[in-house]
Amino acid sequence: MKDNGRESKGPRKSFLYYYVMILLITMLLNIFLFPSLLDRTQEVRYDQFEQQLEEGNVEEVYVTTNDEVIFTLRDSQWVNYKTGLVPGVNLYEELKAAGVEAYAAETPTQASPLLEFFLTWILPLIFFVGVGQLLSRTMMKRMGGPNAMTFGKSNAKIYAESETGITFADVAGQEEAKDALKEIVDFLHNPNRYAEIGATLPKGALLVGPPGTGKTLLARAVAGEAHVPFFSISGSEFVEMFVGMGAAKVRDLFKQAAEKAPCIVFIDEIDTIGKKRDGAGGIGGNDEREQTLNQLLTEMDGFDSRKGVVILAATNRPESLDKALLRPGRFDRRIPVELPDLKGREAILRVHARKVLMDETVDFNTIARATSGASGAELANIVNEAALRAVRMGRRTVCQSDLEESVETVIAGYQRKDAGVSKNEKKIVSYHEIGHALVAALQSHSAPVHKITIVPRTSGALGYTMQVESDQRFLMSRDEAFNKIVTLTGGRAAEELIFHSVTTGASNDIEQATKIARAMVTRYGMSEQFGMVALETVNNAYLGGDASLACSEETAARVDEEVVAMVKEAYQKAKQILSGHEEKLHELAAYLLDKETITGEEFMEILNREGAREA
Ligand code: ADP
Ligand code: MG
Ligand code: ZN
């Protein structure tokens, strides 16, 4: 996404700049190559002068104060000739004899001294300053933007923005995070009020949450709201090839910040330097990281927060942070920035839709319901993809189908029309997708389908069923979780029921079903055999959430059995549901095969046509 705050000068201004530069260069070249343009005086010997005088060619003669004789000729008036006075020669007599007018002291039609000074001194100066600036500008651009600065010995890329231009209005949802940050904004506005009472604000706040939820955005919004400069650096920038550089960078950063206080210092991806120190050291990079971290801790301690420097940091793996960082007086405030809920998703879509022309068919609520689990960054991407699609289609506004198509694009990849899927394969995919949808629709607890398609995707998916939640759910009952597994197995069940064979197309379904079943047994206490015992611990909740076993090997084996049994049971249920509605399965699959993409309404209409039996 484009960062509004960091845009450099407009194209028109820089065009003018280049134009002037080229003009100056041409002028200078002229002067260097053809000096006669500037100084049109040519030196000659005295006898040559005398000869011209005798021949009557000389028009005017000037004698300067330092005894130089300057004369012009009748036929070449644009050139001055110069010669010296020869002792013993009476110039005046000679001139009189030749009948030439003579003037004393003044130099004829020479370039004015002011102009001369300008051309020889000022112009080259302007030229070199200009070239220097041009060079440094291109260098900076190459180093990552006009605001990248290099400090001291280290070449840390510290981005300094005097005004981010981002406000809380640009951050949709995340109300709790905003509330927590408002206090910091207030503090930066009037630090005296806090100092008078004797309150010290936390030195740092840590924004914690999955990628793309707006942590960086929030940090910049704090600076924007408080109208203070924003220094940002990414944790990975600290980790350098040479030992000691990281620590130097930290020092530079804090020195700069202290000069510009009040301001915000933002350390993105702090986990890269803030990882737990394990003491082992050993392999090169570790030592360097530790030094950097120690320097950071030292700087934070030695820092007077009353001066008005607030340190924000962001991470998506808080559990791996060194405890020393989280201690009071350092990042003692922890602000969760979670994935948006239904309301939040709708708000984020609206924020990003402000910049895009939308027509009246657009229904953000439906899109928000279809994107359960999507992050703010993904939603921003969906709006942008929709706008791109509208342009491709030659429309002037974005309509609902653009948004729906881009939801699929972002979630499942681009359509691949040339995928070369055979007729028979398409038929299998149709049954598979209808299998999912039918099982979902016939179980009361499952979310209704919104759209089914068998257009292949670049992600490799051959079909895709878009589900929408009817409203925001925070809890899932055991039945609901189980029904979800049943729906996931519905695709494979339909394949087996109709074709009496199975395909590889269900691998993703299997993976998801297993994940849910496993979580039910090991984390949600939803199995009869184990009850409420935590058998697994989640490692990094914000990044996929892989779990590690927290039980004995025997128990682990029994957990596996339980998971297998649960998925098997779900599969049987799906098959049972489908065999009870085989006619509908055929009818719907044939319809989908024909249309390739059908909506939830079309699906429900066919399903309810002659009173479907309840499952
Ligand atoms: P993070 O730092 O948490 O990984 P970012 O702050 O970089 O995420 O967010 C990436 C982009 O996603 C932002 O530039 C913004 O366009 C969009 N975005 C994320 N969350 C929100 C939100 N709550 N409101 C509006 N836009 C958001
Ligand atoms: Mg970020
Ligand atoms: Zn499937």
Short mmCIF file of N, CA and C and ligand atoms in Angstrom, two decimals, residues 1 170-172 174 210-217 348 352 376-377 380, ligand 1:
data_model
loop_
_atom_site.label_atom_id
_atom_site.label_comp_id
_atom_site.label_asym_id
_atom_site.label_seq_id
_atom_site.Cartn_x
_atom_site.Cartn_y
_atom_site.Cartn_z
N MET A 1 0.84 -1.20 0.00
CA MET A 1 0.00 0.00 0.00
C MET A 1 0.88 1.24 0.00
N ASP A 170 -7.85 6.79 10.27
CA ASP A 170 -7.37 5.89 9.22
C ASP A 170 -7.29 4.45 9.69
N VAL A 171 -7.38 4.26 10.98
CA VAL A 171 -7.33 2.91 11.54
C VAL A 171 -8.75 2.51 11.93
N ALA A 172 -9.29 1.54 11.21
CA ALA A 172 -10.65 1.13 11.50
C ALA A 172 -10.64 0.05 12.58
N GLN A 174 -10.21 -1.79 16.06
CA GLN A 174 -9.09 -1.70 17.02
C GLN A 174 -9.34 -0.64 18.09
N PRO A 210 -1.19 -10.51 15.18
CA PRO A 210 -0.80 -11.19 13.94
C PRO A 210 -0.39 -10.19 12.86
N PRO A 211 0.30 -10.66 11.82
CA PRO A 211 0.74 -9.75 10.76
C PRO A 211 -0.46 -9.11 10.05
N GLY A 212 -0.27 -7.88 9.63
CA GLY A 212 -1.28 -7.21 8.82
C GLY A 212 -2.48 -6.68 9.57
N THR A 213 -2.40 -6.59 10.89
CA THR A 213 -3.55 -6.12 11.64
C THR A 213 -3.48 -4.62 11.91
N GLY A 214 -2.43 -3.97 11.45
CA GLY A 214 -2.38 -2.51 11.58
C GLY A 214 -1.51 -2.01 12.70
N LYS A 215 -0.52 -2.79 13.12
CA LYS A 215 0.35 -2.34 14.21
C LYS A 215 1.20 -1.15 13.77
N THR A 216 1.83 -1.29 12.61
CA THR A 216 2.64 -0.19 12.10
C THR A 216 1.77 1.04 11.87
N LEU A 217 0.60 0.80 11.32
CA LEU A 217 -0.35 1.88 11.04
C LEU A 217 -0.71 2.62 12.32
N ILE A 348 -13.03 -1.59 8.23
CA ILE A 348 -11.78 -1.50 7.47
C ILE A 348 -12.08 -1.39 5.97
N HIS A 352 -10.98 1.86 3.50
CA HIS A 352 -10.21 1.78 2.26
C HIS A 352 -11.06 2.10 1.05
N GLY A 376 -6.46 -6.89 8.34
CA GLY A 376 -6.67 -5.58 7.75
C GLY A 376 -5.93 -5.42 6.44
N ALA A 377 -4.71 -5.94 6.40
CA ALA A 377 -3.92 -5.83 5.18
C ALA A 377 -4.59 -6.58 4.03
N ALA A 380 -7.56 -4.56 2.84
CA ALA A 380 -7.12 -3.43 2.02
C ALA A 380 -6.77 -3.93 0.62
P1 ADP B 1 1.23 -4.91 10.78
O1 ADP B 1 2.26 -3.88 11.11
O2 ADP B 1 0.35 -5.24 11.93
O3 ADP B 1 1.77 -6.14 10.16
P2 ADP B 1 0.36 -2.88 9.01
O4 ADP B 1 0.13 -1.78 9.97
O5 ADP B 1 1.63 -2.82 8.24
O6 ADP B 1 0.26 -4.28 9.72
O7 ADP B 1 -0.87 -2.93 8.03
C1 ADP B 1 -0.73 -3.12 6.66
C2 ADP B 1 -1.82 -2.41 5.92
O8 ADP B 1 -3.08 -3.00 6.16
C3 ADP B 1 -1.98 -0.97 6.35
O9 ADP B 1 -1.14 -0.13 5.65
C4 ADP B 1 -3.43 -0.70 6.06
O10 ADP B 1 -3.62 -0.33 4.73
C5 ADP B 1 -4.08 -2.03 6.25
N1 ADP B 1 -4.72 -2.14 7.58
C6 ADP B 1 -4.41 -3.03 8.54
N2 ADP B 1 -5.20 -2.87 9.62
C7 ADP B 1 -6.02 -1.85 9.34
C8 ADP B 1 -7.07 -1.19 10.07
N3 ADP B 1 -7.41 -1.58 11.31
N4 ADP B 1 -7.71 -0.16 9.48
C9 ADP B 1 -7.36 0.23 8.23
N5 ADP B 1 -6.39 -0.34 7.51
C10 ADP B 1 -5.72 -1.37 8.03
#
